[in-house]
Coordinates of C-alpha atoms in Angstrom, one line a residue:
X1 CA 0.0 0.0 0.0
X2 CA 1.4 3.2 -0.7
X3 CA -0.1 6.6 1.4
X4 CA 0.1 9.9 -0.1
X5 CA -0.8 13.2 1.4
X6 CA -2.1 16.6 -0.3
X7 CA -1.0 19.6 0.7
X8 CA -3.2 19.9 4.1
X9 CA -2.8 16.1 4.3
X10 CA 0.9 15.5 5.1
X11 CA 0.7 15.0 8.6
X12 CA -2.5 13.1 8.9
X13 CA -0.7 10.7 6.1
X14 CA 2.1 10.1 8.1
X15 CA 0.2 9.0 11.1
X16 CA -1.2 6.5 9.0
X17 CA 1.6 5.2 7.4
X18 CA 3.4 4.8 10.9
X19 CA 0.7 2.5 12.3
X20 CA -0.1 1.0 9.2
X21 CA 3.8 0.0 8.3
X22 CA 2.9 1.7 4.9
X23 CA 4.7 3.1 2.4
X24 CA 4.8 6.5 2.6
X25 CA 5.4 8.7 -0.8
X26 CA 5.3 12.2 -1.8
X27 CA 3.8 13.9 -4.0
X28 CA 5.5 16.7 -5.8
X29 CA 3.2 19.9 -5.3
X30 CA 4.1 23.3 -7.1
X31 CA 2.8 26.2 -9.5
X32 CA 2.8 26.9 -12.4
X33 CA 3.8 31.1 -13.3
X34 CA 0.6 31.6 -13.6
X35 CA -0.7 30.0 -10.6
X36 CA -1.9 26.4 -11.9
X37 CA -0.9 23.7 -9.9
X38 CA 1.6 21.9 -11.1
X39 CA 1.3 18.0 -9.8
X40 CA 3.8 14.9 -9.7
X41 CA 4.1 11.7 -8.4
X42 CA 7.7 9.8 -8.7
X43 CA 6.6 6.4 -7.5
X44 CA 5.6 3.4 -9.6
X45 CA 1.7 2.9 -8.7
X46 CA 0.9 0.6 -11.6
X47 CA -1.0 -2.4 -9.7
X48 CA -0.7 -0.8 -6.2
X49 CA -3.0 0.2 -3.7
X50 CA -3.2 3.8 -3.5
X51 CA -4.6 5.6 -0.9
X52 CA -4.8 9.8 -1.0
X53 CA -5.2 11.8 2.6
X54 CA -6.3 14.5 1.2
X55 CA -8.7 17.7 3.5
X56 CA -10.1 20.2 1.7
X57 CA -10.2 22.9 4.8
X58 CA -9.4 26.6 4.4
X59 CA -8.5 26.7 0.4
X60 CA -10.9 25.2 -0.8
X61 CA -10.9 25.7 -4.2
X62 CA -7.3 25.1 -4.6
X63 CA -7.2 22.1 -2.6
X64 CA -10.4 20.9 -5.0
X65 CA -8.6 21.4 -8.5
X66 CA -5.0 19.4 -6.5
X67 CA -7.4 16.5 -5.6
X68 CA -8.9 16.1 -9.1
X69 CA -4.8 15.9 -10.7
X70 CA -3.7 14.1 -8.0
X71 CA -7.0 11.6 -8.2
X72 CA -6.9 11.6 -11.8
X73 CA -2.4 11.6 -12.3
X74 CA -3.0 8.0 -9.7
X75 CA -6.0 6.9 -12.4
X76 CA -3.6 7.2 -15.6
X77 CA -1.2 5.6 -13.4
X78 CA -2.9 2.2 -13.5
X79 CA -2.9 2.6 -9.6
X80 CA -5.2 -1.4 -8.7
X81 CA -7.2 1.3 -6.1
X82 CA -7.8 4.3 -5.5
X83 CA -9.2 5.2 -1.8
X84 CA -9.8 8.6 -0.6
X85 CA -10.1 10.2 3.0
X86 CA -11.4 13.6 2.5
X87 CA -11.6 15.0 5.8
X88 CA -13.1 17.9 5.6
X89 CA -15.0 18.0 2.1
X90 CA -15.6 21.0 0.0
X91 CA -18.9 22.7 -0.5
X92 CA -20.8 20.6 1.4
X93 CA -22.6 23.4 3.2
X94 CA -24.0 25.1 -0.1
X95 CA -26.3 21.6 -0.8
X96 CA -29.0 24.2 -2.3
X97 CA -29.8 27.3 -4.1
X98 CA -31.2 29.4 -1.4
X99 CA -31.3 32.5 -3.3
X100 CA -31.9 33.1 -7.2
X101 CA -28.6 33.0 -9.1
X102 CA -26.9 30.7 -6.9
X103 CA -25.5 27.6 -8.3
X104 CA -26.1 24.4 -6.4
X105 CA -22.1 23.8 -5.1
X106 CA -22.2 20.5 -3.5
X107 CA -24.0 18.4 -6.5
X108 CA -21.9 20.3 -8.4
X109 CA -18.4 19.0 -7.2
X110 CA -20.1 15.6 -6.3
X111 CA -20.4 15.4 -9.9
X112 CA -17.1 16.2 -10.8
X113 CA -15.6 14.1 -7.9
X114 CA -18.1 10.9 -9.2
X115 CA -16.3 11.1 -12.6
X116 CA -13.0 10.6 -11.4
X117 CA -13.6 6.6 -11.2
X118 CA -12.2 5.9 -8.2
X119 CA -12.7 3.0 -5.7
X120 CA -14.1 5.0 -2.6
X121 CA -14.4 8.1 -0.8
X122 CA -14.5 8.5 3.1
X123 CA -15.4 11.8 4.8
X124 CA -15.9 12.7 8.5
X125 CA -18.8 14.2 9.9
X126 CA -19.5 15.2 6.2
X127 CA -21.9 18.7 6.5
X128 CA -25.6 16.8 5.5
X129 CA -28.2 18.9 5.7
X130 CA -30.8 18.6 2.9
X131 CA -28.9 16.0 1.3
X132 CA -29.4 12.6 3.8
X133 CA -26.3 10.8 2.7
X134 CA -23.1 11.6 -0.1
X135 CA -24.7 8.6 -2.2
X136 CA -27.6 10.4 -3.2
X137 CA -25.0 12.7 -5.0
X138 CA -22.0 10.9 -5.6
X139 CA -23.9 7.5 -7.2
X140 CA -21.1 5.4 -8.9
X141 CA -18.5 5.6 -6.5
X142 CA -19.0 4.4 -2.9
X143 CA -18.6 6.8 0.1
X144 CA -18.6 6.8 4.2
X145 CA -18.7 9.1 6.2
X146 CA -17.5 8.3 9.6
X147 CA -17.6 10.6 12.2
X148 CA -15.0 11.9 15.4
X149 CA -18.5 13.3 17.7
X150 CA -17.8 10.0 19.7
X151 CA -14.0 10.9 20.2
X152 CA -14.1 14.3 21.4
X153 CA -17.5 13.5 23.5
X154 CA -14.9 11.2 25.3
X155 CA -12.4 14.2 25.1
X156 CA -15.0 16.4 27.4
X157 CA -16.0 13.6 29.6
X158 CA -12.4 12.7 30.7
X159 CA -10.4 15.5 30.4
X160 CA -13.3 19.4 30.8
X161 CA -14.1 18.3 34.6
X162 CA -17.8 18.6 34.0
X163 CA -20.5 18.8 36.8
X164 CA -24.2 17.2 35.3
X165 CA -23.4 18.0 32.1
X166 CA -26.4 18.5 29.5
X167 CA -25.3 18.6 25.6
X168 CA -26.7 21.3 23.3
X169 CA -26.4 21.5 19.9
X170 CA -27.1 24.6 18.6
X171 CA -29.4 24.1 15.8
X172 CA -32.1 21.6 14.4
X173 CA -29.3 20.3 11.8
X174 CA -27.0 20.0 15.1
X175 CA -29.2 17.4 16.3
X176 CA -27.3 14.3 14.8
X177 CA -24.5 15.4 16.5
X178 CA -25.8 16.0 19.6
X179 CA -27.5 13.0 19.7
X180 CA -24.4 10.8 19.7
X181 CA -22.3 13.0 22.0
X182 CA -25.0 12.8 24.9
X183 CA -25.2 8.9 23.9
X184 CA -21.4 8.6 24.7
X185 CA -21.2 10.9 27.9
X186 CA -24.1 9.6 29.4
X187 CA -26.2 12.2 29.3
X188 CA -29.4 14.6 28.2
X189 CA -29.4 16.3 25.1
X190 CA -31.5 19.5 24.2
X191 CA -31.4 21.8 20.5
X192 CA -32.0 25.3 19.9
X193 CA -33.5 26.7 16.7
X194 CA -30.7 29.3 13.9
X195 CA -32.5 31.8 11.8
X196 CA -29.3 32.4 9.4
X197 CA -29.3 36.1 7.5
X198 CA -26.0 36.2 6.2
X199 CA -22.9 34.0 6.6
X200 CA -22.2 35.4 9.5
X201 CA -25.2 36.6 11.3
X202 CA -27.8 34.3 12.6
X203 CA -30.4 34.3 15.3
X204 CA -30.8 31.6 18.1
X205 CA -33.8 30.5 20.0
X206 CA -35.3 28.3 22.2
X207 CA -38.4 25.3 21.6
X208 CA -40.8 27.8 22.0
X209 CA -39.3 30.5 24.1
X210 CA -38.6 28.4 26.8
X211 CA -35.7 29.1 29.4
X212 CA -33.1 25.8 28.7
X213 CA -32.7 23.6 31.9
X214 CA -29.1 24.0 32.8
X215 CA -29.6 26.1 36.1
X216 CA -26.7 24.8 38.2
X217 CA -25.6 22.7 35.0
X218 CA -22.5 22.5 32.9
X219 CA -23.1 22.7 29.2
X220 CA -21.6 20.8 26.0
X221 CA -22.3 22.8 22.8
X222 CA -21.2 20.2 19.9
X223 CA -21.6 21.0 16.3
X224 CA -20.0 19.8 12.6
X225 CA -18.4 23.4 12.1
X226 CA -17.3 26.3 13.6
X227 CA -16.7 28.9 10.7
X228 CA -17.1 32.3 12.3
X229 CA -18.4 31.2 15.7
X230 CA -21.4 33.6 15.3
X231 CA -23.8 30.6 16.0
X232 CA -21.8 29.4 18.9
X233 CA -21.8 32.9 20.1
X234 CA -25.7 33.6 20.4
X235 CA -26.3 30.3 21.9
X236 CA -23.7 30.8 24.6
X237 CA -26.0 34.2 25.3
X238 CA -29.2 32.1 25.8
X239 CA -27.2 29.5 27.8
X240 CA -25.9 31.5 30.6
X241 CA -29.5 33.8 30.7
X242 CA -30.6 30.5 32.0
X243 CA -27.9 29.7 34.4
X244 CA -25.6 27.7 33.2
X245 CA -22.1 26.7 34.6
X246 CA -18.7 26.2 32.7
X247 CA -19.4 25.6 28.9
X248 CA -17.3 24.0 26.7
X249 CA -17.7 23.7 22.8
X250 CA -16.9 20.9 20.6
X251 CA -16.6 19.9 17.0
X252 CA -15.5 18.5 14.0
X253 CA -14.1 20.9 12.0
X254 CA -12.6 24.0 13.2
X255 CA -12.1 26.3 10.4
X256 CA -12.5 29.4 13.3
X257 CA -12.3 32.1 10.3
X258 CA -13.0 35.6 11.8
X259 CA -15.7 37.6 9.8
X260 CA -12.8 39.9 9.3
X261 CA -8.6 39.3 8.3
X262 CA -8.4 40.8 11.7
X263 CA -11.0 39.4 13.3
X264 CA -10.1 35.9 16.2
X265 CA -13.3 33.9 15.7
X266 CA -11.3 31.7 18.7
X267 CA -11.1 35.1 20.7
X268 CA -14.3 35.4 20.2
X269 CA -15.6 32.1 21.7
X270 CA -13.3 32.6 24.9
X271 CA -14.7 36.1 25.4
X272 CA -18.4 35.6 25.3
X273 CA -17.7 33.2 27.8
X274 CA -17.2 29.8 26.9
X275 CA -14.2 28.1 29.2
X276 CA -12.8 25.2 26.5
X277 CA -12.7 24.9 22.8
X278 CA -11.9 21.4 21.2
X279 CA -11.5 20.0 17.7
X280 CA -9.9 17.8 15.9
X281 CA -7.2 17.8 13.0
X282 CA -9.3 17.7 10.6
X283 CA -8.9 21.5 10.2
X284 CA -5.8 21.9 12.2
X285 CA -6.0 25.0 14.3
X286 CA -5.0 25.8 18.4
X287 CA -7.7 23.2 19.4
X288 CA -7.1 20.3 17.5
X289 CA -7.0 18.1 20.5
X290 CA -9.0 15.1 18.8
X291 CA -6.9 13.4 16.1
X292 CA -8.7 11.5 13.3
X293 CA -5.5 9.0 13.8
X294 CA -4.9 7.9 17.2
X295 CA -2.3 5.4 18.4
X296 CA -3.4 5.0 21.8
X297 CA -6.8 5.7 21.2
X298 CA -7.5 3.3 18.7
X299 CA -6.0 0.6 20.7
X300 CA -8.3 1.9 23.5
X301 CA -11.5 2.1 21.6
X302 CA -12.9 1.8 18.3
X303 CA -15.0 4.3 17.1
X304 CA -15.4 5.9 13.4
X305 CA -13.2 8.4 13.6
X306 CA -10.8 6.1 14.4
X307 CA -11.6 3.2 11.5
X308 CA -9.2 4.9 9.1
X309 CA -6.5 3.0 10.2
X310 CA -8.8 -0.2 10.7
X311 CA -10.4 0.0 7.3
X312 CA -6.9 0.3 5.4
X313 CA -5.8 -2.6 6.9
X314 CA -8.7 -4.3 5.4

């Protein structure tokens, strides 16, 4: 097996390749002068299993067009499989065309990404909204998405020092994510309700107006994203009008993008009162406490996030 990483993927790739005993390769990664990406691998793939670590977090449309040479560079290559991890996949959230004039981004790069013929495609904690499940979009290529909600609900529980914790997720959408992270601490869930305006400015409220029960209680926001924390924000406000304790604030993907260049969406979280912020490496960032690849934790525990390495060997 040979493990590859794109440009966000090196160090993910060599986690894996470490456990795995896996060949790890390089792939040569530059520009042209007028900014095309130039791509190269220097390895002989020609009946070898292939697979490409490869997030799409932060440049999104650059780290799209590198996936499609590297994808398609492995393809020409006679490579006997192709597997993808895509972390963090691109576009995802635009699944519709909420205004007129807007294309529809996620079928969109499905599409594209279905073409490519290769073997399989895993995600983690993939953004689904109105689209229940990747196969409904990409159809001739299978796909899992695996999540890490279990691994940093685990995170909280042993390591935030919580006091009867309840778990919130801060929209309806939130819910699945919620769900599971109550599931593995043990514990109540609740959601609130996002009115969304712009990309940045939202609205929160409660199931019918109704104070939250956390009086005395700790609280675990958990959600996919955190983009410009805006939504984490005004459901921290609602949280401690009704008496909450420490709160802490978990996800997936931690992209933490102020609305501004100058603007600490992080900063921003820690100062409207929240007391811990974790994520994992899918996005890397100052959180990233929750690997995708764990030694000790998949030897501990086996939960989606950390199949990567337990599927490859497969």
């Amino acid at each position: 097996m040979i493990i590859y990483g794109g440009s966000e993927g090196t160090v993910l790739a060599t986690k894996v390749a470490k456990f795995l005993d896996a060949k790890l390769r390089k792939i040569e990664i530059t520009k042209f002068p007028d900014g095309e990406k130039y791509i190269r691998y220097h390895d002989e793939v020609e009946n070898e299993d292939v697979v490409v670590i490869h997030p799409m977090g932060l440049k999104p449309d650059e780290l799209f067009i590198e996936y499609l040479l590297i994808c398609s560079a492995l393809k020409d290559g006679k490579a006997k499989s192709i597997t993808t991890f895509v972390p963090y996949f691109a576009y995802a959230r635009q699944d519709n065309r909420f205004n007129p004039g807007e294309p529809g981004s996620f079928h969109l790069v499905s599409k594209i990404i279905d073409d490519l013929g290769i073997d399989i495609i895993y995600t983690i904690d993939l953004h689904l909204q109105r689209v229940n499940d990747l196969s409904e979009l990409i159809k001739k290529t299978p796909t899992k998405n695996l999540s890490a909600v279990p691994d940093i609900a685990k995170w909280i529980k042993d390591s935030a020092g919580l006091k009867n914790p309840l778990v919130i997720g801060p929209d309806e959408e939130s819910e699945q994510w919620a769900k599971v992270a109550a599931e593995t601490m043990g514990v109540d869930y609740e959601i609130m309700f996002k009115t969304r305006y712009s990309a940045t400015e939202v609205s929160i409220t409660t199931k019918e107006g109704k104070p939250l029960p956390v009086d005395g209680r700790d609280v675990v926001i958990i959600d996919d994203i955190i983009s410009s924390g805006g939504t984490i924000i005004e459901a921290v406000k609602l949280i401690q009008e009704a008496g909450a304790g420490k709160i802490v604030v978990g996800c997936t993907h931690p992209v933490l993008r102020g609305k501004t260049p100058f603007d600490s969406a992080l900063a921003n979280i820690y100062d409207s009162g929240v007391s811990i912020v974790v994520g994992t490496d899918t996005v890397p960032s100052q959180v990233s406490y929750v690997s995708a690849v764990s030694y000790t934790h998949l030897r501990a525990h086996e939960t989606d996030s950390y199949l990567v390495c337990r599927l490859l060997l497969e």
